[in-house]
Amino acid sequence: MSAQDALKTLYESVKEVGIIGSCAAVLGWDERTYMPKGGQENRANQLAYLSGLAHEKFTNEKIGELLKEIEASGQIKDEFSDDGANIREIRNEYDKAVKVPKKLVEEITHTSTMAQGVWGEARENSDFPKFLPYLEKLVKLKRELAECYGYEKEAYDALLDDYEPGATYESIGKVFEAFRSELVDLVAKIADSKKRPDMSIIEQEYAVDRQKIFGESAAAAIGYDFGIGRLDETTHPFCTGIGPGDTRITTRFNPKHLGQAFFGIMHEAGHGIYEQGLPTEHHGLPMGDAVSLGIHESQSRMWENLVGRSQPFWKHFFPRAQQMFPLALGNVKFDDFLFAINDVRPSLIRIEADEVTYNLHILLRFEIEHAFFKGDLEPKDVPAVWNENFKKYLGIEPPDDARGCLQDIHWSWGMIGYFPTYTLGNLYSAQFYAKAKEDIPDLESQFEIGNFAPMKGWLRKHIHIHGRRYRAEKLVEVATGKPLSHKPMMDYMRTKYGELYGF
Ligand code: CO
């Protein structure tokens, strides 16, 4: 077989796995939106069947042989060409998939399924000791997984690779460390300020049907295409890219709060715009897929926060919001509204945190999971270290573990190495945004007249159309000319919150 034929055959096989994943995505979307409760068990069977089938097809020896043949032919000269990136990433995934014994995969799936149930009860009763044996077991199993994968410096890097391919503890740890110390100072400064927004402006009656129209109009204005997408309701909002021409976002409405659904829709629309911008001709291959969780999150946070909570954005949308909600906003001043949607205050729960303190919630988790995974911290000591550091970073102390180290589902799922992608997303978003502003001087004055096409165009050109051509670290350098840094984020927050809080 010629190398060209081998490539073609390989792509066909990998795309077949992509089709299975796409079918699973429809079932997953339905499960979380419209499926009756009674369908749970059958749905779990359907999804387990499809993921088994996908695994079987992807780990077929034929894939390994084709990869070898293509690599040996010397035909791929540039690892950043379309074919180069596809082969590089298929190779990485294939090696990982075949290295892990089926028994270990099953044990992790089984343990995490059990652990999620126990975690739910433990959180309800704030009973960490109940969850502890499961956490210990999951750490042990994930260490085994990391050993199967292999790594250069430390085992944690092998887990990171599942969510942020190529990232290492060392590379992101350095950036996070510098970020944390400056962030703690900024949070303290805001806490010292006498100025506080009037939160009743957004925390009052907002009719849900109007919220839906308003949210959809904003999503459409920033470039989420409803011709190839839709918006539905769910309990835990998400976005799913089912395939070319079909990307779906979800939200949850709170009749007594304007911001929750609105910024939730902006967030998911940001994910959706990314999915809609991936090159369709590569669907099912790495070149048709998103780079990493961190890069995905950079797209959602960009539209939610850097654009969606900005003054220029609301110059356009505030008069429209006043028309839509005359009772709530008719007599509200622009500046007071802007302050209310940018309220910053230390709080206990990560998913309710504002854009400034949010990162401290993540950095805390990153340090703790790295320590217990490495063996520097006994899982049983997690609550004590959590509370101590929480106080240090945010100035408040969790009254119990339910509102402390038991609040998130991630560790019970065995997802260690996942948390840092949230803060990476925030840092990437600020760095991309700063560069876009430099490249397009009137970017923000365009927002004021409701034109978001230049922003979306910049993201398309520098990020979306590349699929997984570059890994995140490299993509940031190629798109912005600089390595990842916490500085653009700090600059953005200092300027914005200095103005709002008067320092
Ligand atoms: Co997100």
mmCIF file of C-alpha atoms in Angstrom, residues 282-414:
data_model
loop_
_atom_site.group_PDB
_atom_site.id
_atom_site.type_symbol
_atom_site.label_atom_id
_atom_site.label_comp_id
_atom_site.label_asym_id
_atom_site.label_seq_id
_atom_site.Cartn_x
_atom_site.Cartn_y
_atom_site.Cartn_z
ATOM 1 C CA HIS A 282 -11.949 17.311 8.934
ATOM 2 C CA HIS A 283 -14.858 16.165 11.095
ATOM 3 C CA GLY A 284 -13.908 13.060 13.045
ATOM 4 C CA LEU A 285 -10.187 13.808 12.765
ATOM 5 C CA PRO A 286 -8.005 15.875 15.126
ATOM 6 C CA MET A 287 -7.932 18.740 12.609
ATOM 7 C CA GLY A 288 -11.728 18.973 12.975
ATOM 8 C CA ASP A 289 -11.654 18.964 16.745
ATOM 9 C CA ALA A 290 -11.067 21.477 19.565
ATOM 10 C CA VAL A 291 -7.519 21.840 20.925
ATOM 11 C CA SER A 292 -8.149 21.207 24.608
ATOM 12 C CA LEU A 293 -10.533 21.930 27.459
ATOM 13 C CA GLY A 294 -8.537 25.046 28.318
ATOM 14 C CA ILE A 295 -8.770 26.488 24.815
ATOM 15 C CA HIS A 296 -12.479 25.614 24.717
ATOM 16 C CA GLU A 297 -13.000 27.436 27.998
ATOM 17 C CA SER A 298 -11.071 30.450 26.677
ATOM 18 C CA GLN A 299 -13.740 30.852 24.002
ATOM 19 C CA SER A 300 -16.633 30.701 26.457
ATOM 20 C CA ARG A 301 -15.029 32.993 29.029
ATOM 21 C CA MET A 302 -14.081 35.480 26.324
ATOM 22 C CA TRP A 303 -17.691 36.058 25.314
ATOM 23 C CA GLU A 304 -19.106 35.688 28.812
ATOM 24 C CA ASN A 305 -16.696 37.998 30.624
ATOM 25 C CA LEU A 306 -14.277 40.002 28.515
ATOM 26 C CA VAL A 307 -16.995 40.918 26.038
ATOM 27 C CA GLY A 308 -20.257 40.165 27.866
ATOM 28 C CA ARG A 309 -19.497 42.044 31.085
ATOM 29 C CA SER A 310 -17.828 44.992 29.396
ATOM 30 C CA GLN A 311 -18.993 48.567 29.118
ATOM 31 C CA PRO A 312 -18.945 48.687 25.280
ATOM 32 C CA PHE A 313 -21.081 45.551 25.064
ATOM 33 C CA TRP A 314 -23.726 47.049 27.331
ATOM 34 C CA LYS A 315 -23.646 50.403 25.548
ATOM 35 C CA HIS A 316 -25.419 48.450 22.839
ATOM 36 C CA PHE A 317 -27.444 46.020 24.939
ATOM 37 C CA PHE A 318 -28.531 48.055 27.966
ATOM 38 C CA PRO A 319 -31.163 50.137 26.133
ATOM 39 C CA ARG A 320 -32.487 46.875 24.704
ATOM 40 C CA ALA A 321 -32.541 45.300 28.166
ATOM 41 C CA GLN A 322 -34.470 48.320 29.447
ATOM 42 C CA GLN A 323 -37.056 47.862 26.692
ATOM 43 C CA MET A 324 -37.330 44.165 27.390
ATOM 44 C CA PHE A 325 -37.569 44.565 31.189
ATOM 45 C CA PRO A 326 -39.063 48.025 31.762
ATOM 46 C CA LEU A 327 -40.218 47.323 35.327
ATOM 47 C CA ALA A 328 -36.861 46.070 36.538
ATOM 48 C CA LEU A 329 -34.530 48.310 34.560
ATOM 49 C CA GLY A 330 -36.550 51.291 33.322
ATOM 50 C CA ASN A 331 -35.177 53.632 35.973
ATOM 51 C CA VAL A 332 -31.778 52.059 36.521
ATOM 52 C CA LYS A 333 -28.654 54.022 35.670
ATOM 53 C CA PHE A 334 -26.202 52.485 33.219
ATOM 54 C CA ASP A 335 -23.244 52.640 35.616
ATOM 55 C CA ASP A 336 -25.193 51.016 38.429
ATOM 56 C CA PHE A 337 -26.208 48.170 36.159
ATOM 57 C CA LEU A 338 -22.644 47.681 34.968
ATOM 58 C CA PHE A 339 -21.391 47.589 38.558
ATOM 59 C CA ALA A 340 -24.048 45.044 39.579
ATOM 60 C CA ILE A 341 -23.087 42.591 36.827
ATOM 61 C CA ASN A 342 -19.451 42.928 37.885
ATOM 62 C CA ASP A 343 -19.868 42.400 41.610
ATOM 63 C CA VAL A 344 -16.787 40.803 43.184
ATOM 64 C CA ARG A 345 -16.896 39.207 46.593
ATOM 65 C CA PRO A 346 -15.216 36.174 48.125
ATOM 66 C CA SER A 347 -17.677 33.315 48.383
ATOM 67 C CA LEU A 348 -17.578 29.643 49.262
ATOM 68 C CA ILE A 349 -18.893 28.004 46.114
ATOM 69 C CA ARG A 350 -16.769 27.859 42.962
ATOM 70 C CA ILE A 351 -19.585 27.778 40.421
ATOM 71 C CA GLU A 352 -21.143 30.899 41.929
ATOM 72 C CA ALA A 353 -17.894 32.856 42.021
ATOM 73 C CA ASP A 354 -17.227 36.061 40.062
ATOM 74 C CA GLU A 355 -14.525 36.255 37.395
ATOM 75 C CA VAL A 356 -11.855 37.534 39.816
ATOM 76 C CA THR A 357 -12.182 35.236 42.822
ATOM 77 C CA TYR A 358 -13.052 32.263 40.587
ATOM 78 C CA ASN A 359 -9.414 31.668 39.781
ATOM 79 C CA LEU A 360 -8.456 31.392 43.441
ATOM 80 C CA HIS A 361 -10.965 28.567 43.803
ATOM 81 C CA ILE A 362 -9.201 26.797 40.954
ATOM 82 C CA LEU A 363 -5.629 27.450 42.076
ATOM 83 C CA LEU A 364 -6.482 26.016 45.480
ATOM 84 C CA ARG A 365 -7.819 22.812 43.897
ATOM 85 C CA PHE A 366 -4.868 22.564 41.533
ATOM 86 C CA GLU A 367 -2.354 22.707 44.378
ATOM 87 C CA ILE A 368 -4.267 20.242 46.524
ATOM 88 C CA GLU A 369 -4.882 17.627 43.835
ATOM 89 C CA HIS A 370 -1.298 17.834 42.688
ATOM 90 C CA ALA A 371 -0.117 17.308 46.274
ATOM 91 C CA PHE A 372 -2.345 14.336 47.042
ATOM 92 C CA PHE A 373 -1.684 12.743 43.690
ATOM 93 C CA LYS A 374 2.050 13.058 44.145
ATOM 94 C CA GLY A 375 1.882 11.739 47.686
ATOM 95 C CA ASP A 376 2.893 14.998 49.368
ATOM 96 C CA LEU A 377 -0.518 15.195 51.020
ATOM 97 C CA GLU A 378 -2.549 12.352 52.534
ATOM 98 C CA PRO A 379 -6.104 12.390 51.149
ATOM 99 C CA LYS A 380 -7.360 12.365 54.747
ATOM 100 C CA ASP A 381 -5.723 15.760 55.318
ATOM 101 C CA VAL A 382 -7.465 17.414 52.344
ATOM 102 C CA PRO A 383 -10.172 19.193 54.418
ATOM 103 C CA ALA A 384 -7.662 20.803 56.795
ATOM 104 C CA VAL A 385 -5.396 22.057 54.020
ATOM 105 C CA TRP A 386 -8.390 23.183 51.985
ATOM 106 C CA ASN A 387 -9.779 25.311 54.807
ATOM 107 C CA GLU A 388 -6.424 26.769 55.738
ATOM 108 C CA ASN A 389 -5.564 27.827 52.194
ATOM 109 C CA PHE A 390 -9.077 29.031 51.474
ATOM 110 C CA LYS A 391 -8.739 31.434 54.382
ATOM 111 C CA LYS A 392 -5.322 32.545 53.161
ATOM 112 C CA TYR A 393 -6.466 33.207 49.596
ATOM 113 C CA LEU A 394 -10.024 34.427 50.021
ATOM 114 C CA GLY A 395 -10.147 35.639 53.594
ATOM 115 C CA ILE A 396 -13.063 33.433 54.603
ATOM 116 C CA GLU A 397 -13.287 29.941 56.023
ATOM 117 C CA PRO A 398 -15.709 27.205 54.912
ATOM 118 C CA PRO A 399 -18.049 26.350 57.804
ATOM 119 C CA ASP A 400 -18.200 22.698 56.722
ATOM 120 C CA ASP A 401 -16.813 20.318 54.087
ATOM 121 C CA ALA A 402 -20.048 20.387 52.088
ATOM 122 C CA ARG A 403 -19.241 23.993 51.283
ATOM 123 C CA GLY A 404 -15.539 23.178 51.252
ATOM 124 C CA CYS A 405 -13.669 20.280 49.712
ATOM 125 C CA LEU A 406 -16.793 18.214 48.993
ATOM 126 C CA GLN A 407 -18.550 20.750 46.776
ATOM 127 C CA ASP A 408 -17.312 19.571 43.362
ATOM 128 C CA ILE A 409 -18.060 16.300 41.616
ATOM 129 C CA HIS A 410 -14.729 16.129 39.700
ATOM 130 C CA TRP A 411 -12.602 14.052 42.075
ATOM 131 C CA SER A 412 -15.382 11.523 42.591
ATOM 132 C CA TRP A 413 -15.381 11.083 38.832
ATOM 133 C CA GLY A 414 -11.650 10.434 39.019
#
